[in-house]
Amino acid sequence: MKFKFLHNIENKIYFIPSIYAIAATLLSILVIFIEYQYTETLVNVLPSYFFTSYDLSKTILSTIAGSLFAMITVSFSTIMVVLTMYSSQFSPRTMQDFLKNKVTLKVLGIFIAGFIYSILTLLFIDDSLQGSGESTIFSAMIGVIVAIVCLGYFVYFIHHAANSVQVNLLIENLKEEVIEIVDSIEARNNSNDQIRNDPPENLKEKLDHKSYDVHPKQSGYIQVIYDIELTKLADEYDIIIRAEKMIGDYVTENTIVFKFWQLNQEVEEFEKEEIETIENKIIDNLVINNERSKKNDIEFGLLKLTEVALRAISPGINDPNTAIFCINQLGWVLSRIAVANLENTYYYNDKDELCFILEDISFWDLLYKTFYQLSHYGNQDVSVAGSIIDALVIIAEGSPKDIKEQVWKFSHYILGGFDKNVLEQEDKKFLNHKIYRLAKETGNKEEREKYFQVENFKIN
């Protein structure tokens, strides 16, 4: 399937540099061809400073090639240093955010392109002009322009690498990635009348008969589910397909990733060959790889933010302010998810018939998976507990009533796991003030003292 092929190619680190390398090869061939065929015309049309002699051209192109190779070496060394810092200081999961960043790959691609252009042009330069002293070669001038562009990108890359190791900017970028995924899903769902959040009334009846299980052909993490293509496939075969696993889930050959039901029970059941055909077509709309992708995986984005916060509060790093900033960003991301209503998605065809079901992770599960490790490892740090309550306040602000109730109940879990024996009186006042804000925001002011019973948190 072409979508699957394109996704797998785009995910490779070498994809963007390869495009630049091919473009440089074509440019070199074009310049050499023009130089061989239309030299006299170019000399009459272009200013004289566009042209150089054979000896000078060789010197310029060889110097450019050597310089660009040195730039490539320095860039790769810089990348390795940054990756080491990402792995040790932030999280191993964040390394791909730098390594697969378009700026990083584009800079490497431009350096490689400049090197290839210089080497190929140097190889095919017209040696019949050697010793003539005539200035009729213009490929060196193109090489100079390419070298200047590469130099500019080299400065930009150093700036990009320096910014990438600043933890606040990294956290901001991780947050924006998740928000971008949420915005794109919400925008698409809102603009398509055939994608809804409410199931049909007779859904139970439709699924109350024989189902067919679909297993993947390999193990790994689900990176993409082509929902629109699966909807068209279900419409074509008059079936309902339901995804049993979500993007980011790890699956094996024994895992049931999809189920499908035959809609029309009055016709004969599918034959074995037809079932195999449908199963293969369904699997063709699923991308599985040995690592999680940041492209469509909301939970993975939250996981990376959580790991940065966990690393910050670890004894080896001991940077609670970074953890607090990270937790605040998690609160903002979850507040955006809370109002986007992404939990359950039902896809209909042109006849308003249900075709595909995508029951995504619930908001409660996202809330738990985001904060449960922070609650466990920060159970003696009052600043972590306070920042989590602040994040819950951020989530509750502007959220629907059911989300507010979930947030209020979740705060019981967070504070219930906190080690209250480490609290001094001022710590209790600090937390009590934040609990009061959360209770007020969620409409539970009367239940605040009743639930937390509370000598541990009450202001005397």
JSON list of N, CA, C and O in Angstrom, two decimals, residues 389-429:
[
{"chain": "A", "resi": 389, "resn": "ILE", "atom": "N", "xyz": [-1.28, 19.33, 41.67]},
{"chain": "A", "resi": 389, "resn": "ILE", "atom": "CA", "xyz": [-2.59, 19.93, 41.97]},
{"chain": "A", "resi": 389, "resn": "ILE", "atom": "C", "xyz": [-2.81, 21.16, 41.10]},
{"chain": "A", "resi": 389, "resn": "ILE", "atom": "O", "xyz": [-3.91, 21.38, 40.58]},
{"chain": "A", "resi": 390, "resn": "ASP", "atom": "N", "xyz": [-1.76, 21.96, 40.90]},
{"chain": "A", "resi": 390, "resn": "ASP", "atom": "CA", "xyz": [-1.87, 23.11, 40.00]},
{"chain": "A", "resi": 390, "resn": "ASP", "atom": "C", "xyz": [-2.23, 22.66, 38.58]},
{"chain": "A", "resi": 390, "resn": "ASP", "atom": "O", "xyz": [-3.05, 23.30, 37.90]},
{"chain": "A", "resi": 391, "resn": "ALA", "atom": "N", "xyz": [-1.61, 21.58, 38.13]},
{"chain": "A", "resi": 391, "resn": "ALA", "atom": "CA", "xyz": [-1.92, 21.05, 36.80]},
{"chain": "A", "resi": 391, "resn": "ALA", "atom": "C", "xyz": [-3.37, 20.60, 36.72]},
{"chain": "A", "resi": 391, "resn": "ALA", "atom": "O", "xyz": [-4.05, 20.81, 35.69]},
{"chain": "A", "resi": 392, "resn": "LEU", "atom": "N", "xyz": [-3.88, 20.00, 37.79]},
{"chain": "A", "resi": 392, "resn": "LEU", "atom": "CA", "xyz": [-5.27, 19.56, 37.81]},
{"chain": "A", "resi": 392, "resn": "LEU", "atom": "C", "xyz": [-6.22, 20.77, 37.77]},
{"chain": "A", "resi": 392, "resn": "LEU", "atom": "O", "xyz": [-7.30, 20.71, 37.16]},
{"chain": "A", "resi": 393, "resn": "VAL", "atom": "N", "xyz": [-5.80, 21.85, 38.41]},
{"chain": "A", "resi": 393, "resn": "VAL", "atom": "CA", "xyz": [-6.61, 23.09, 38.34]},
{"chain": "A", "resi": 393, "resn": "VAL", "atom": "C", "xyz": [-6.65, 23.59, 36.90]},
{"chain": "A", "resi": 393, "resn": "VAL", "atom": "O", "xyz": [-7.70, 24.00, 36.40]},
{"chain": "A", "resi": 394, "resn": "ILE", "atom": "N", "xyz": [-5.49, 23.57, 36.22]},
{"chain": "A", "resi": 394, "resn": "ILE", "atom": "CA", "xyz": [-5.43, 24.00, 34.82]},
{"chain": "A", "resi": 394, "resn": "ILE", "atom": "C", "xyz": [-6.35, 23.14, 33.96]},
{"chain": "A", "resi": 394, "resn": "ILE", "atom": "O", "xyz": [-7.06, 23.65, 33.08]},
{"chain": "A", "resi": 395, "resn": "ILE", "atom": "N", "xyz": [-6.36, 21.83, 34.21]},
{"chain": "A", "resi": 395, "resn": "ILE", "atom": "CA", "xyz": [-7.22, 20.93, 33.44]},
{"chain": "A", "resi": 395, "resn": "ILE", "atom": "C", "xyz": [-8.69, 21.23, 33.70]},
{"chain": "A", "resi": 395, "resn": "ILE", "atom": "O", "xyz": [-9.52, 21.24, 32.77]},
{"chain": "A", "resi": 396, "resn": "ALA", "atom": "N", "xyz": [-9.03, 21.48, 34.96]},
{"chain": "A", "resi": 396, "resn": "ALA", "atom": "CA", "xyz": [-10.44, 21.71, 35.32]},
{"chain": "A", "resi": 396, "resn": "ALA", "atom": "C", "xyz": [-10.98, 23.01, 34.75]},
{"chain": "A", "resi": 396, "resn": "ALA", "atom": "O", "xyz": [-12.17, 23.11, 34.44]},
{"chain": "A", "resi": 397, "resn": "GLU", "atom": "N", "xyz": [-10.12, 24.02, 34.59]},
{"chain": "A", "resi": 397, "resn": "GLU", "atom": "CA", "xyz": [-10.57, 25.32, 34.08]},
{"chain": "A", "resi": 397, "resn": "GLU", "atom": "C", "xyz": [-11.11, 25.18, 32.66]},
{"chain": "A", "resi": 397, "resn": "GLU", "atom": "O", "xyz": [-10.38, 24.81, 31.74]},
{"chain": "A", "resi": 398, "resn": "GLY", "atom": "N", "xyz": [-12.38, 25.48, 32.49]},
{"chain": "A", "resi": 398, "resn": "GLY", "atom": "CA", "xyz": [-12.97, 25.44, 31.15]},
{"chain": "A", "resi": 398, "resn": "GLY", "atom": "C", "xyz": [-13.36, 24.06, 30.67]},
{"chain": "A", "resi": 398, "resn": "GLY", "atom": "O", "xyz": [-13.81, 23.92, 29.53]},
{"chain": "A", "resi": 399, "resn": "SER", "atom": "N", "xyz": [-13.18, 23.02, 31.48]},
{"chain": "A", "resi": 399, "resn": "SER", "atom": "CA", "xyz": [-13.51, 21.67, 31.06]},
{"chain": "A", "resi": 399, "resn": "SER", "atom": "C", "xyz": [-14.97, 21.35, 31.37]},
{"chain": "A", "resi": 399, "resn": "SER", "atom": "O", "xyz": [-15.59, 21.97, 32.24]},
{"chain": "A", "resi": 400, "resn": "PRO", "atom": "N", "xyz": [-15.54, 20.36, 30.69]},
{"chain": "A", "resi": 400, "resn": "PRO", "atom": "CA", "xyz": [-16.92, 19.95, 30.98]},
{"chain": "A", "resi": 400, "resn": "PRO", "atom": "C", "xyz": [-17.05, 19.41, 32.40]},
{"chain": "A", "resi": 400, "resn": "PRO", "atom": "O", "xyz": [-16.05, 19.05, 33.04]},
{"chain": "A", "resi": 401, "resn": "LYS", "atom": "N", "xyz": [-18.28, 19.27, 32.85]},
{"chain": "A", "resi": 401, "resn": "LYS", "atom": "CA", "xyz": [-18.54, 18.86, 34.23]},
{"chain": "A", "resi": 401, "resn": "LYS", "atom": "C", "xyz": [-17.99, 17.46, 34.51]},
{"chain": "A", "resi": 401, "resn": "LYS", "atom": "O", "xyz": [-17.43, 17.22, 35.58]},
{"chain": "A", "resi": 402, "resn": "ASP", "atom": "N", "xyz": [-18.13, 16.54, 33.56]},
{"chain": "A", "resi": 402, "resn": "ASP", "atom": "CA", "xyz": [-17.65, 15.18, 33.81]},
{"chain": "A", "resi": 402, "resn": "ASP", "atom": "C", "xyz": [-16.13, 15.14, 33.96]},
{"chain": "A", "resi": 402, "resn": "ASP", "atom": "O", "xyz": [-15.59, 14.35, 34.76]},
{"chain": "A", "resi": 403, "resn": "ILE", "atom": "N", "xyz": [-15.43, 16.00, 33.23]},
{"chain": "A", "resi": 403, "resn": "ILE", "atom": "CA", "xyz": [-13.97, 16.08, 33.37]},
{"chain": "A", "resi": 403, "resn": "ILE", "atom": "C", "xyz": [-13.60, 16.66, 34.73]},
{"chain": "A", "resi": 403, "resn": "ILE", "atom": "O", "xyz": [-12.66, 16.18, 35.39]},
{"chain": "A", "resi": 404, "resn": "LYS", "atom": "N", "xyz": [-14.34, 17.67, 35.17]},
{"chain": "A", "resi": 404, "resn": "LYS", "atom": "CA", "xyz": [-14.08, 18.25, 36.49]},
{"chain": "A", "resi": 404, "resn": "LYS", "atom": "C", "xyz": [-14.21, 17.19, 37.59]},
{"chain": "A", "resi": 404, "resn": "LYS", "atom": "O", "xyz": [-13.40, 17.15, 38.53]},
{"chain": "A", "resi": 405, "resn": "GLU", "atom": "N", "xyz": [-15.24, 16.34, 37.47]},
{"chain": "A", "resi": 405, "resn": "GLU", "atom": "CA", "xyz": [-15.44, 15.29, 38.46]},
{"chain": "A", "resi": 405, "resn": "GLU", "atom": "C", "xyz": [-14.29, 14.29, 38.44]},
{"chain": "A", "resi": 405, "resn": "GLU", "atom": "O", "xyz": [-13.82, 13.83, 39.48]},
{"chain": "A", "resi": 406, "resn": "GLN", "atom": "N", "xyz": [-13.83, 13.93, 37.24]},
{"chain": "A", "resi": 406, "resn": "GLN", "atom": "CA", "xyz": [-12.69, 13.01, 37.14]},
{"chain": "A", "resi": 406, "resn": "GLN", "atom": "C", "xyz": [-11.44, 13.61, 37.76]},
{"chain": "A", "resi": 406, "resn": "GLN", "atom": "O", "xyz": [-10.68, 12.92, 38.45]},
{"chain": "A", "resi": 407, "resn": "VAL", "atom": "N", "xyz": [-11.24, 14.90, 37.50]},
{"chain": "A", "resi": 407, "resn": "VAL", "atom": "CA", "xyz": [-10.06, 15.58, 38.05]},
{"chain": "A", "resi": 407, "resn": "VAL", "atom": "C", "xyz": [-10.12, 15.62, 39.57]},
{"chain": "A", "resi": 407, "resn": "VAL", "atom": "O", "xyz": [-9.12, 15.38, 40.27]},
{"chain": "A", "resi": 408, "resn": "TRP", "atom": "N", "xyz": [-11.30, 15.91, 40.11]},
{"chain": "A", "resi": 408, "resn": "TRP", "atom": "CA", "xyz": [-11.46, 15.97, 41.58]},
{"chain": "A", "resi": 408, "resn": "TRP", "atom": "C", "xyz": [-11.20, 14.60, 42.22]},
{"chain": "A", "resi": 408, "resn": "TRP", "atom": "O", "xyz": [-10.50, 14.49, 43.22]},
{"chain": "A", "resi": 409, "resn": "LYS", "atom": "N", "xyz": [-11.73, 13.55, 41.61]},
{"chain": "A", "resi": 409, "resn": "LYS", "atom": "CA", "xyz": [-11.50, 12.20, 42.14]},
{"chain": "A", "resi": 409, "resn": "LYS", "atom": "C", "xyz": [-10.03, 11.81, 42.02]},
{"chain": "A", "resi": 409, "resn": "LYS", "atom": "O", "xyz": [-9.48, 11.15, 42.90]},
{"chain": "A", "resi": 410, "resn": "PHE", "atom": "N", "xyz": [-9.39, 12.25, 40.94]},
{"chain": "A", "resi": 410, "resn": "PHE", "atom": "CA", "xyz": [-7.99, 11.91, 40.74]},
{"chain": "A", "resi": 410, "resn": "PHE", "atom": "C", "xyz": [-7.11, 12.60, 41.77]},
{"chain": "A", "resi": 410, "resn": "PHE", "atom": "O", "xyz": [-6.07, 12.06, 42.17]},
{"chain": "A", "resi": 411, "resn": "SER", "atom": "N", "xyz": [-7.50, 13.77, 42.22]},
{"chain": "A", "resi": 411, "resn": "SER", "atom": "CA", "xyz": [-6.72, 14.47, 43.25]},
{"chain": "A", "resi": 411, "resn": "SER", "atom": "C", "xyz": [-6.69, 13.67, 44.55]},
{"chain": "A", "resi": 411, "resn": "SER", "atom": "O", "xyz": [-5.72, 13.75, 45.31]},
{"chain": "A", "resi": 412, "resn": "HIS", "atom": "N", "xyz": [-7.75, 12.89, 44.82]},
{"chain": "A", "resi": 412, "resn": "HIS", "atom": "CA", "xyz": [-7.76, 12.03, 46.00]},
{"chain": "A", "resi": 412, "resn": "HIS", "atom": "C", "xyz": [-6.63, 10.99, 45.89]},
{"chain": "A", "resi": 412, "resn": "HIS", "atom": "O", "xyz": [-5.96, 10.68, 46.88]},
{"chain": "A", "resi": 413, "resn": "TYR", "atom": "N", "xyz": [-6.47, 10.45, 44.70]},
{"chain": "A", "resi": 413, "resn": "TYR", "atom": "CA", "xyz": [-5.42, 9.46, 44.47]},
{"chain": "A", "resi": 413, "resn": "TYR", "atom": "C", "xyz": [-4.03, 10.08, 44.66]},
{"chain": "A", "resi": 413, "resn": "TYR", "atom": "O", "xyz": [-3.16, 9.49, 45.30]},
{"chain": "A", "resi": 414, "resn": "ILE", "atom": "N", "xyz": [-3.84, 11.28, 44.13]},
{"chain": "A", "resi": 414, "resn": "ILE", "atom": "CA", "xyz": [-2.53, 11.94, 44.22]},
{"chain": "A", "resi": 414, "resn": "ILE", "atom": "C", "xyz": [-2.18, 12.23, 45.68]},
{"chain": "A", "resi": 414, "resn": "ILE", "atom": "O", "xyz": [-1.08, 11.89, 46.15]},
{"chain": "A", "resi": 415, "resn": "LEU", "atom": "N", "xyz": [-3.12, 12.82, 46.42]},
{"chain": "A", "resi": 415, "resn": "LEU", "atom": "CA", "xyz": [-2.82, 13.20, 47.80]},
{"chain": "A", "resi": 415, "resn": "LEU", "atom": "C", "xyz": [-2.83, 11.98, 48.72]},
{"chain": "A", "resi": 415, "resn": "LEU", "atom": "O", "xyz": [-2.14, 11.96, 49.74]},
{"chain": "A", "resi": 416, "resn": "GLY", "atom": "N", "xyz": [-3.60, 10.95, 48.36]},
{"chain": "A", "resi": 416, "resn": "GLY", "atom": "CA", "xyz": [-3.62, 9.74, 49.17]},
{"chain": "A", "resi": 416, "resn": "GLY", "atom": "C", "xyz": [-2.30, 9.01, 49.15]},
{"chain": "A", "resi": 416, "resn": "GLY", "atom": "O", "xyz": [-1.93, 8.32, 50.11]},
{"chain": "A", "resi": 417, "resn": "GLY", "atom": "N", "xyz": [-1.55, 9.14, 48.05]},
{"chain": "A", "resi": 417, "resn": "GLY", "atom": "CA", "xyz": [-0.26, 8.47, 47.95]},
{"chain": "A", "resi": 417, "resn": "GLY", "atom": "C", "xyz": [0.90, 9.30, 48.45]},
{"chain": "A", "resi": 417, "resn": "GLY", "atom": "O", "xyz": [2.05, 8.85, 48.41]},
{"chain": "A", "resi": 418, "resn": "PHE", "atom": "N", "xyz": [0.61, 10.52, 48.91]},
{"chain": "A", "resi": 418, "resn": "PHE", "atom": "CA", "xyz": [1.69, 11.39, 49.37]},
{"chain": "A", "resi": 418, "resn": "PHE", "atom": "C", "xyz": [2.06, 11.05, 50.81]},
{"chain": "A", "resi": 418, "resn": "PHE", "atom": "O", "xyz": [1.21, 10.74, 51.64]},
{"chain": "A", "resi": 419, "resn": "ASP", "atom": "N", "xyz": [3.35, 11.11, 51.10]},
{"chain": "A", "resi": 419, "resn": "ASP", "atom": "CA", "xyz": [3.84, 10.82, 52.45]},
{"chain": "A", "resi": 419, "resn": "ASP", "atom": "C", "xyz": [3.64, 12.05, 53.32]},
{"chain": "A", "resi": 419, "resn": "ASP", "atom": "O", "xyz": [4.44, 12.99, 53.31]},
{"chain": "A", "resi": 420, "resn": "LYS", "atom": "N", "xyz": [2.56, 12.02, 54.12]},
{"chain": "A", "resi": 420, "resn": "LYS", "atom": "CA", "xyz": [2.20, 13.19, 54.92]},
{"chain": "A", "resi": 420, "resn": "LYS", "atom": "C", "xyz": [3.12, 13.36, 56.12]},
{"chain": "A", "resi": 420, "resn": "LYS", "atom": "O", "xyz": [3.11, 14.42, 56.78]},
{"chain": "A", "resi": 421, "resn": "ASN", "atom": "N", "xyz": [3.91, 12.35, 56.43]},
{"chain": "A", "resi": 421, "resn": "ASN", "atom": "CA", "xyz": [4.81, 12.45, 57.59]},
{"chain": "A", "resi": 421, "resn": "ASN", "atom": "C", "xyz": [5.94, 13.44, 57.37]},
{"chain": "A", "resi": 421, "resn": "ASN", "atom": "O", "xyz": [6.58, 13.87, 58.33]},
{"chain": "A", "resi": 422, "resn": "VAL", "atom": "N", "xyz": [6.20, 13.78, 56.11]},
{"chain": "A", "resi": 422, "resn": "VAL", "atom": "CA", "xyz": [7.30, 14.71, 55.84]},
{"chain": "A", "resi": 422, "resn": "VAL", "atom": "C", "xyz": [6.84, 16.16, 55.87]},
{"chain": "A", "resi": 422, "resn": "VAL", "atom": "O", "xyz": [7.65, 17.07, 55.71]},
{"chain": "A", "resi": 423, "resn": "LEU", "atom": "N", "xyz": [5.55, 16.40, 56.07]},
{"chain": "A", "resi": 423, "resn": "LEU", "atom": "CA", "xyz": [5.00, 17.75, 55.98]},
{"chain": "A", "resi": 423, "resn": "LEU", "atom": "C", "xyz": [5.16, 18.52, 57.29]},
{"chain": "A", "resi": 423, "resn": "LEU", "atom": "O", "xyz": [4.82, 18.02, 58.37]},
{"chain": "A", "resi": 424, "resn": "GLU", "atom": "N", "xyz": [5.64, 19.72, 57.17]},
{"chain": "A", "resi": 424, "resn": "GLU", "atom": "CA", "xyz": [5.61, 20.68, 58.28]},
{"chain": "A", "resi": 424, "resn": "GLU", "atom": "C", "xyz": [4.33, 21.50, 58.16]},
{"chain": "A", "resi": 424, "resn": "GLU", "atom": "O", "xyz": [3.59, 21.40, 57.18]},
{"chain": "A", "resi": 425, "resn": "GLN", "atom": "N", "xyz": [4.08, 22.32, 59.17]},
{"chain": "A", "resi": 425, "resn": "GLN", "atom": "CA", "xyz": [2.84, 23.09, 59.19]},
{"chain": "A", "resi": 425, "resn": "GLN", "atom": "C", "xyz": [2.71, 24.00, 57.96]},
{"chain": "A", "resi": 425, "resn": "GLN", "atom": "O", "xyz": [1.65, 24.12, 57.36]},
{"chain": "A", "resi": 426, "resn": "GLU", "atom": "N", "xyz": [3.82, 24.63, 57.55]},
{"chain": "A", "resi": 426, "resn": "GLU", "atom": "CA", "xyz": [3.76, 25.52, 56.40]},
{"chain": "A", "resi": 426, "resn": "GLU", "atom": "C", "xyz": [3.50, 24.74, 55.11]},
{"chain": "A", "resi": 426, "resn": "GLU", "atom": "O", "xyz": [2.84, 25.23, 54.19]},
{"chain": "A", "resi": 427, "resn": "ASP", "atom": "N", "xyz": [4.03, 23.51, 55.05]},
{"chain": "A", "resi": 427, "resn": "ASP", "atom": "CA", "xyz": [3.75, 22.66, 53.89]},
{"chain": "A", "resi": 427, "resn": "ASP", "atom": "C", "xyz": [2.26, 22.34, 53.80]},
{"chain": "A", "resi": 427, "resn": "ASP", "atom": "O", "xyz": [1.67, 22.33, 52.73]},
{"chain": "A", "resi": 428, "resn": "LYS", "atom": "N", "xyz": [1.66, 22.08, 54.98]},
{"chain": "A", "resi": 428, "resn": "LYS", "atom": "CA", "xyz": [0.22, 21.76, 55.01]},
{"chain": "A", "resi": 428, "resn": "LYS", "atom": "C", "xyz": [-0.61, 22.95, 54.53]},
{"chain": "A", "resi": 428, "resn": "LYS", "atom": "O", "xyz": [-1.58, 22.79, 53.78]},
{"chain": "A", "resi": 429, "resn": "LYS", "atom": "N", "xyz": [-0.22, 24.13, 54.95]},
{"chain": "A", "resi": 429, "resn": "LYS", "atom": "CA", "xyz": [-0.93, 25.33, 54.50]},
{"chain": "A", "resi": 429, "resn": "LYS", "atom": "C", "xyz": [-0.79, 25.50, 52.99]},
{"chain": "A", "resi": 429, "resn": "LYS", "atom": "O", "xyz": [-1.74, 25.86, 52.29]}
]
